[in-house]
CSV table of C-alpha atoms in Angstrom, one decimal:
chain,number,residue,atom,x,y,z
T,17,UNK,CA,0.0,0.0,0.0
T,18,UNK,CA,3.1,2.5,0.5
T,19,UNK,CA,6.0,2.9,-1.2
T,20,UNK,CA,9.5,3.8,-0.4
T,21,UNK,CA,9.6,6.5,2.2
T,22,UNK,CA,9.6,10.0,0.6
T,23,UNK,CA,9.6,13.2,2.2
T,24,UNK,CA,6.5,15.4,2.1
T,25,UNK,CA,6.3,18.2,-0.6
T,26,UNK,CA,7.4,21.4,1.1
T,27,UNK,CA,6.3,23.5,-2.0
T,28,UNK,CA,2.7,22.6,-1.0
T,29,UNK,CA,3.3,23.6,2.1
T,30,UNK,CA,4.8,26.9,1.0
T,31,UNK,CA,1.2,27.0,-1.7
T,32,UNK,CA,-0.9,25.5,1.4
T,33,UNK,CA,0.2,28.9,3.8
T,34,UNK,CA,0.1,31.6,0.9
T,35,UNK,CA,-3.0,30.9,-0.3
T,36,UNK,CA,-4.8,29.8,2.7
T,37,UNK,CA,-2.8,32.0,5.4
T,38,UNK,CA,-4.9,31.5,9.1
T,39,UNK,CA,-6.4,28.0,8.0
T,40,UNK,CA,-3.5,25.6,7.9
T,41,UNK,CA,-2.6,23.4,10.7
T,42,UNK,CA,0.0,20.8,11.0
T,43,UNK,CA,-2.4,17.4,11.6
T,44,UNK,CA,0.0,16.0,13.8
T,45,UNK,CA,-0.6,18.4,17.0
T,46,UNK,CA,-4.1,16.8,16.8
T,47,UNK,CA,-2.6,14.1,18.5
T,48,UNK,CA,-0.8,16.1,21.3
T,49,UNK,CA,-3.9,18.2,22.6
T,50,UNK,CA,-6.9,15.8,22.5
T,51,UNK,CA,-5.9,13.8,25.7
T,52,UNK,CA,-9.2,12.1,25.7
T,53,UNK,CA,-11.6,14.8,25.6
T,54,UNK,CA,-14.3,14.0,23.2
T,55,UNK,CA,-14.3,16.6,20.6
T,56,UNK,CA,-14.5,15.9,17.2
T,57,UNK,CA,-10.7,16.9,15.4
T,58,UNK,CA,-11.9,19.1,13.1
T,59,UNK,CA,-13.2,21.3,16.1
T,60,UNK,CA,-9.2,21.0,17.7
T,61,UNK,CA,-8.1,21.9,14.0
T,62,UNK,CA,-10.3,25.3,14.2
T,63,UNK,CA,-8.4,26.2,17.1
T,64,UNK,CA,-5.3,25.3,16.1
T,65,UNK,CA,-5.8,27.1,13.1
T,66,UNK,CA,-6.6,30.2,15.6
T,67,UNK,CA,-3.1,30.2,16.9
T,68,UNK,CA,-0.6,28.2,15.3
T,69,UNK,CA,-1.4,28.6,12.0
T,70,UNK,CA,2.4,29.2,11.2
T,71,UNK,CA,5.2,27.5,9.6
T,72,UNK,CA,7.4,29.3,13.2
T,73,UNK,CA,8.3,26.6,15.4
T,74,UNK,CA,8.2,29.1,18.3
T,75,UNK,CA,4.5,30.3,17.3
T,76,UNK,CA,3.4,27.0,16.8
T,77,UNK,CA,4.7,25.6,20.4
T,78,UNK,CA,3.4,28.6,22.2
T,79,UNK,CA,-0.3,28.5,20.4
T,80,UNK,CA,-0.7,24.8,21.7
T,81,UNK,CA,0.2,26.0,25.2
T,82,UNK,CA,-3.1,28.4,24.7
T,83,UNK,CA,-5.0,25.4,23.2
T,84,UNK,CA,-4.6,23.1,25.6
T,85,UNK,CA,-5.4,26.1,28.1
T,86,UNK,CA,-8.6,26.7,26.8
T,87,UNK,CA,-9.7,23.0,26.7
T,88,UNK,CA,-8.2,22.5,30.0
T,89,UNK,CA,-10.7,25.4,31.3
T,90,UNK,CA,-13.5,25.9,29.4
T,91,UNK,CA,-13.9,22.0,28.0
T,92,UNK,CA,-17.1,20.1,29.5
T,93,UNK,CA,-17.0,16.3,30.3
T,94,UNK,CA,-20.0,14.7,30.9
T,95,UNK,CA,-19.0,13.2,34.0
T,96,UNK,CA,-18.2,16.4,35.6
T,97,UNK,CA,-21.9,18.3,34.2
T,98,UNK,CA,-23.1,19.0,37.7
T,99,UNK,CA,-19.6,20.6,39.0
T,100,UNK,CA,-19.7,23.2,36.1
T,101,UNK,CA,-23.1,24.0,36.8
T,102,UNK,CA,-22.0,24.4,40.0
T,103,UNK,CA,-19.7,27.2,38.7
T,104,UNK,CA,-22.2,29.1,36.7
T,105,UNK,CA,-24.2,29.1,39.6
T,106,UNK,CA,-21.7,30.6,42.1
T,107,UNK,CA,-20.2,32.8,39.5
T,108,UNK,CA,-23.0,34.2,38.2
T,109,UNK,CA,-21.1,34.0,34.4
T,110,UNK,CA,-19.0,31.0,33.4
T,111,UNK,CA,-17.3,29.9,29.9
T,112,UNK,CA,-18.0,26.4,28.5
T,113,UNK,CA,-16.7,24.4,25.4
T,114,UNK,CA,-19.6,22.4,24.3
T,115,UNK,CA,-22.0,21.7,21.2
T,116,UNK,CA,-25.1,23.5,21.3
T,117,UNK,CA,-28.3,22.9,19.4
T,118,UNK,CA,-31.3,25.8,19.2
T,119,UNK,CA,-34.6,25.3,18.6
T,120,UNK,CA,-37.8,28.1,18.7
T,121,UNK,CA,-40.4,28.2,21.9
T,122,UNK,CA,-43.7,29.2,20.3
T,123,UNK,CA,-45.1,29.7,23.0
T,124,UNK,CA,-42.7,31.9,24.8
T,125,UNK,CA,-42.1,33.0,21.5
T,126,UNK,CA,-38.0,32.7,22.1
T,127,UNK,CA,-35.2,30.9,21.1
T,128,UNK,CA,-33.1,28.2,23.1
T,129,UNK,CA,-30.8,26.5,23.6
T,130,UNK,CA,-29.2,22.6,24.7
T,131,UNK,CA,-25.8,21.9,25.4
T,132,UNK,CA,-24.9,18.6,24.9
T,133,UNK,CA,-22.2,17.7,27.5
T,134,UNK,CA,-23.5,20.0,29.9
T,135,UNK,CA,-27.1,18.8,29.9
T,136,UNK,CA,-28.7,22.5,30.2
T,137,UNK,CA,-32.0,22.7,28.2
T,138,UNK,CA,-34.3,25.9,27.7
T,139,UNK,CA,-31.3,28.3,27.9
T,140,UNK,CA,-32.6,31.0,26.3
T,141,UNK,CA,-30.3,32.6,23.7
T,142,UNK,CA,-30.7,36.0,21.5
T,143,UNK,CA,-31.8,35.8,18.0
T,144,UNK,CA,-28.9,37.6,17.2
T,145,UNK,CA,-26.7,34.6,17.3
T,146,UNK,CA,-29.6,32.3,15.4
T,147,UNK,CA,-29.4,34.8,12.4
T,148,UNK,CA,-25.7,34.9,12.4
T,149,UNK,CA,-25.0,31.0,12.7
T,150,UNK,CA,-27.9,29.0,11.1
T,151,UNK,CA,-26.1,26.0,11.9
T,152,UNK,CA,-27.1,26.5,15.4
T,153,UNK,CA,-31.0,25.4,13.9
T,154,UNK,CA,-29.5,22.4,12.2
T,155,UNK,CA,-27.7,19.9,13.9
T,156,UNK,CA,-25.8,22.2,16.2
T,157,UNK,CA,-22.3,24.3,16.5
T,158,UNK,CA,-19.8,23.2,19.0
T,159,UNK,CA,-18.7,26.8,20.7
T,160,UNK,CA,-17.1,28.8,23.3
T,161,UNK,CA,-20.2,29.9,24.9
T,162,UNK,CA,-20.6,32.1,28.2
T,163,UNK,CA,-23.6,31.3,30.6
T,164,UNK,CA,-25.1,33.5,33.1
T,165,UNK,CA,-27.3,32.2,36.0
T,166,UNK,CA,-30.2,34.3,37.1
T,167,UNK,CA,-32.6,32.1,39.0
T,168,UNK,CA,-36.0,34.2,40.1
T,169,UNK,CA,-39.1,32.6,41.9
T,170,UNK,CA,-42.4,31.4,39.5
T,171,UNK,CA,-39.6,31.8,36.4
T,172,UNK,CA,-41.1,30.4,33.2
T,173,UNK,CA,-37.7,29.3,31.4
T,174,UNK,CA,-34.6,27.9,32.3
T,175,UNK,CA,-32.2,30.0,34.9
T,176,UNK,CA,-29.6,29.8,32.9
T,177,UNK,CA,-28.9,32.0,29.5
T,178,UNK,CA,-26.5,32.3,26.7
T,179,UNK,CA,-24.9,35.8,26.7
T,180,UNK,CA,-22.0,35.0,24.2
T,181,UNK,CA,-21.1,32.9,21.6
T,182,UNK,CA,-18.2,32.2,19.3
T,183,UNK,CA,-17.8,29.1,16.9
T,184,UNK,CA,-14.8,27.0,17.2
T,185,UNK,CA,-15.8,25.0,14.2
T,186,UNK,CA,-16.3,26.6,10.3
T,187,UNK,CA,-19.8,28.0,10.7
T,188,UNK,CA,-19.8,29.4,6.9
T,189,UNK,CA,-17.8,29.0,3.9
T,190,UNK,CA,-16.1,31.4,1.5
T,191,UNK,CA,-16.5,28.9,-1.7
T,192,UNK,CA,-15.7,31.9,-4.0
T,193,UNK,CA,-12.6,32.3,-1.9
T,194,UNK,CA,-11.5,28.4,-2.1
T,195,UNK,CA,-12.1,28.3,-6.1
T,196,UNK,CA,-10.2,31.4,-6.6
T,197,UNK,CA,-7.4,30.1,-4.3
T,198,UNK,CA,-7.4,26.6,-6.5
T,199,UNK,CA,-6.6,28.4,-9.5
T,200,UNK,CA,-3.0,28.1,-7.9
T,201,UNK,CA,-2.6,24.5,-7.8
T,202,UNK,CA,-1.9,21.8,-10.1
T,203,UNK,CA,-4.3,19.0,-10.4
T,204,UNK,CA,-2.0,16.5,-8.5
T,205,UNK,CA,-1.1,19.1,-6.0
T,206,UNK,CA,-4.6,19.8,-5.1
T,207,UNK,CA,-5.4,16.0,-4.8
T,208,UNK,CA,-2.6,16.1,-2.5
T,209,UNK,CA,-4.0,18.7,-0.3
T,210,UNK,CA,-7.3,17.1,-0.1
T,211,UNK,CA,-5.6,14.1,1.5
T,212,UNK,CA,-4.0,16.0,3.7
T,213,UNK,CA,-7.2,17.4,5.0
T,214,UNK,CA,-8.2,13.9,6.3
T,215,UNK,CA,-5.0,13.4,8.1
T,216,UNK,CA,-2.7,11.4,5.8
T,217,UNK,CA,0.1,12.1,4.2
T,218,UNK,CA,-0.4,11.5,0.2
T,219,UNK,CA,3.8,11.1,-0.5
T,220,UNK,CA,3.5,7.6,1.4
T,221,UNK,CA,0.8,6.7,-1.1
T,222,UNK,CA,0.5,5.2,-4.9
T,223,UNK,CA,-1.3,7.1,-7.1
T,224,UNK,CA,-4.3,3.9,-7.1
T,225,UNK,CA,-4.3,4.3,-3.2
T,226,UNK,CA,-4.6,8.1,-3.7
T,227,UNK,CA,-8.1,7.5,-5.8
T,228,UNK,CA,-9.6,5.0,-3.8
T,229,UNK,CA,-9.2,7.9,-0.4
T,230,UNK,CA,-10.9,10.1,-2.4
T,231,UNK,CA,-13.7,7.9,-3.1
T,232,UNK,CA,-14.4,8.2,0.4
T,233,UNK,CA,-15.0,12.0,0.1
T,234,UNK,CA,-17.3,11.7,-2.7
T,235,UNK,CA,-20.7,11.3,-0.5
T,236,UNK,CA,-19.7,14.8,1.1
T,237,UNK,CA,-19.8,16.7,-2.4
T,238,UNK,CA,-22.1,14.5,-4.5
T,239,UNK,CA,-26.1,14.3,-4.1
T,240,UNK,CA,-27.9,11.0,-3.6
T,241,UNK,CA,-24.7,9.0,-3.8
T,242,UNK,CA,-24.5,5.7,-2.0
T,243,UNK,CA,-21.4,4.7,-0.8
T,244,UNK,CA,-20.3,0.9,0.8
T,245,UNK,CA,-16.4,0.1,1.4
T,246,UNK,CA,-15.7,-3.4,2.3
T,247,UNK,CA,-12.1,-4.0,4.4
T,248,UNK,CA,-10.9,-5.0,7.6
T,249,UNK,CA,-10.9,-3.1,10.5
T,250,UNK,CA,-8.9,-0.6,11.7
T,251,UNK,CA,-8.3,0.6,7.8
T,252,UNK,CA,-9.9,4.4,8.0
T,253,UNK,CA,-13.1,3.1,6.7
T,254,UNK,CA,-15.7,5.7,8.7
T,255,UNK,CA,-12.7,8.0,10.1
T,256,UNK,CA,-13.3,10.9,7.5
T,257,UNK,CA,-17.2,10.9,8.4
T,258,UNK,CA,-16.7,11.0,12.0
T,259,UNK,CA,-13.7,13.2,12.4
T,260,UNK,CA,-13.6,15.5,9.5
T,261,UNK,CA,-16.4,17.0,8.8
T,262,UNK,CA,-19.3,18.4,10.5
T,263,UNK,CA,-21.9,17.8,7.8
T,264,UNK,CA,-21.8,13.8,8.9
T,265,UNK,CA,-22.9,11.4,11.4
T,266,UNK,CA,-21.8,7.8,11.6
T,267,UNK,CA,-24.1,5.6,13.3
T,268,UNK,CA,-22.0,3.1,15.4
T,269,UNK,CA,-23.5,-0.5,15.7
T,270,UNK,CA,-26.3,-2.2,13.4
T,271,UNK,CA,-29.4,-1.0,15.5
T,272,UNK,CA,-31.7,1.7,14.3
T,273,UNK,CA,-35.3,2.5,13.9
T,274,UNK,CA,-36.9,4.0,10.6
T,275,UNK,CA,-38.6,7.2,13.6
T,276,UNK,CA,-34.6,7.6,13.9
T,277,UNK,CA,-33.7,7.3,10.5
T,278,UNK,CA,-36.3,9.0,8.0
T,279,UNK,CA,-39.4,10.6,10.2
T,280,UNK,CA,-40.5,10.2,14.1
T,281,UNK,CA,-44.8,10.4,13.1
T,282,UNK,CA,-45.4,11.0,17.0
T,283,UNK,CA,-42.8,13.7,17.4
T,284,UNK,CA,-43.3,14.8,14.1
T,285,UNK,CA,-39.4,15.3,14.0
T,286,UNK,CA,-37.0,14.7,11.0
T,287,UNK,CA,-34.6,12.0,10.9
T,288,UNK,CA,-31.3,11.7,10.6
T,289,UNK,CA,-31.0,12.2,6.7
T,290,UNK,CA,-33.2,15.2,6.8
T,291,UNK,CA,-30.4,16.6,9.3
T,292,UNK,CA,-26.9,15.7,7.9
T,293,UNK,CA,-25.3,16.1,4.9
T,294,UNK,CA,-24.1,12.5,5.1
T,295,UNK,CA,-25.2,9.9,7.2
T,296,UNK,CA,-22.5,6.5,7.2
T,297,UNK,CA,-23.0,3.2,8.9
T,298,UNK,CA,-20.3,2.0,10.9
T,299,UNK,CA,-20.6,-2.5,11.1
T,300,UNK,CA,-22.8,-2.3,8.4
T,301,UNK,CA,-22.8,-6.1,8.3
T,302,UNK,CA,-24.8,-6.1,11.0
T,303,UNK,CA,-27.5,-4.0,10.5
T,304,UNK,CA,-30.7,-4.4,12.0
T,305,UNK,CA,-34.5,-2.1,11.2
T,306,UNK,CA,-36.3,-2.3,14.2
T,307,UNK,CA,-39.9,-2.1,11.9
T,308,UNK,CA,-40.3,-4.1,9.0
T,309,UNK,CA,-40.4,-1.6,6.2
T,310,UNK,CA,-37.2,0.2,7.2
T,311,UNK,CA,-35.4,-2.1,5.0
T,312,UNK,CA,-37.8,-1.2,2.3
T,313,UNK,CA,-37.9,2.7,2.6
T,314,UNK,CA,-34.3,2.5,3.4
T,315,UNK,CA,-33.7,1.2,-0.9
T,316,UNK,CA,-36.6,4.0,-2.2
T,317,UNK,CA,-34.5,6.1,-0.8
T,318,UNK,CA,-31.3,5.1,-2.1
T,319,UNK,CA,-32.8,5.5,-5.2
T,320,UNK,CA,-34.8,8.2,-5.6
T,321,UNK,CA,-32.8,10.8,-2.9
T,322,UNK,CA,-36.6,11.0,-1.2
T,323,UNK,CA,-39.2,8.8,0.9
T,324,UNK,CA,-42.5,8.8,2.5
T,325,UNK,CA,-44.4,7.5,5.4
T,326,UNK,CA,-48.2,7.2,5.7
T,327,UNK,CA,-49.7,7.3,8.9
């Protein structure tokens, strides 16, 4: 699968910084700052790219100290929910790291918010922030957001409120910007740069080997394309849709339900492929529709990029 050990392409590096100054990190700090916090890499990337997005050693070294600062302070875990809560509370104001989801309160006629790791529900939030960052409607952003605590007697909503927010993953994209930038690369150099953005390094690679790790992007950029790579484990098989982008889901195990999937009728909620970009099966040997005509619905689908379900 490799060949003889070449040295990566420095004028791609040099190409990669010139024409993309601010959003180039090296993939390898990855590694050094995510010390088991569970945060997708391309949201430790996005803040990498905030300070070390330099080809100085010194720069570099100094914007991972601030990294791992910020995820040492302001990262939620799960197990530890209650305790930050905690520090909201007594604090009055308190900076998290955490992906938050927003959905619109008719009836209070206001927007708010969930944070995943934190488990807060019903924070309200500004419409400010909604208009700014869509996202926030669809699938969520992961963010550095700043709570305030204001608890009051007979209070409708939740005690606690969004006051601040700030993206640390891509929440637009300048495509004029990228396709002018491409204009400077050769084909082979900009097939190069795309595996790089997974993680790999494309000089260890034949060019066949090359191809078939761009076939894996293809779902991300193409519509109604269906997608099954068979291989052992352990080969990079569902990496790029967990890790790389924030347009996918991969659904670990073979269990799943066509409310899940397509349409919940009783919460009259969109499924998964109404919400992602991509959605990828991870085992998918072993995958198992709970009802009967998931299975069925499931292959329309495939095949026509739509579906229905009667009541």
């Amino acid at each position: 699968m490799t060949t003889t050990e070449t040295l990566p392409d420095t004028s791609l590096d040099t190409l990669l910084n010139t024409h993309f100054a601010g959003k180039v990190v090296r993939k390898d700090l990855t590694k050094l700052i995510k010390e088991g916090a569970n945060v997708p890499v391309y949201v430790l990337e996005y803040l990498l790219g905030m300070y070390c997005a330099s080809d100085d050693e010194a720069v570099i070294q100094n914007g991972l100290v601030n990294v791992k600062r910020i995820l040492t302070e302001n990262y939620v875990r799960p197990d530890e929910a209650e305790k930050v809560k905690s520090k909201v509370r007594e604090s009055g104001t308190y900076k998290v790291i955490d992906k938050i989801t927003v959905k619109l309160n008719e009836k209070r006629d206001v927007y708010e918010a969930l944070l995943s790791n934190l488990g807060v529900k019903n924070a309200e939030i500004s419409d400010t922030y909604v208009r700014q960052f869509e996202k926030l409607l669809v699938g969520g952003i992961w963010c550095i957001v700043t709570l305030k605590y204001h608890f009051e007697e007979d209070q409708k909503g939740s005690p606690f409120a969004v006051i601040d927010l700030k993206p640390i993953q891509m929440p637009n994209m300048d495509m004029a910007a990228l396709f002018e930038a491409r204009k400077e690369f050769t084909d082979e150099q900009w097939i190069d740069a795309l595996i790089r953005s997974t993680g790999m390094e494309p000089s260890h690679f034949k060019e066949r080997v090359k191809w078939h790790l761009l076939a894996r992007m293809v779902p991300l950029v193409e519509n109604n394309y269906n997608f099954c790579e068979l291989g052992p484990r352990g080969t990079g098989k569902s990496h790029i849709y967990k890790e790389i982008s924030p347009n996918s889901i991969l659904v670990s195990g073979g269990q799943t339900t066509v409310a899940n999937l397509f349409y919940n009728m009783g919460a009259r909620k969109v499924g998964l492929v109404g919400l992602w970009d991509v959605v990828a099966f991870d085992e998918v040997a072993g995958i198992n529709f709970k009802d009967h005509d998931g299975v069925q619905i499931m292959k329309d689908y495939m095949a026509s990029g739509s579906f229905s379900r009667g009541r």
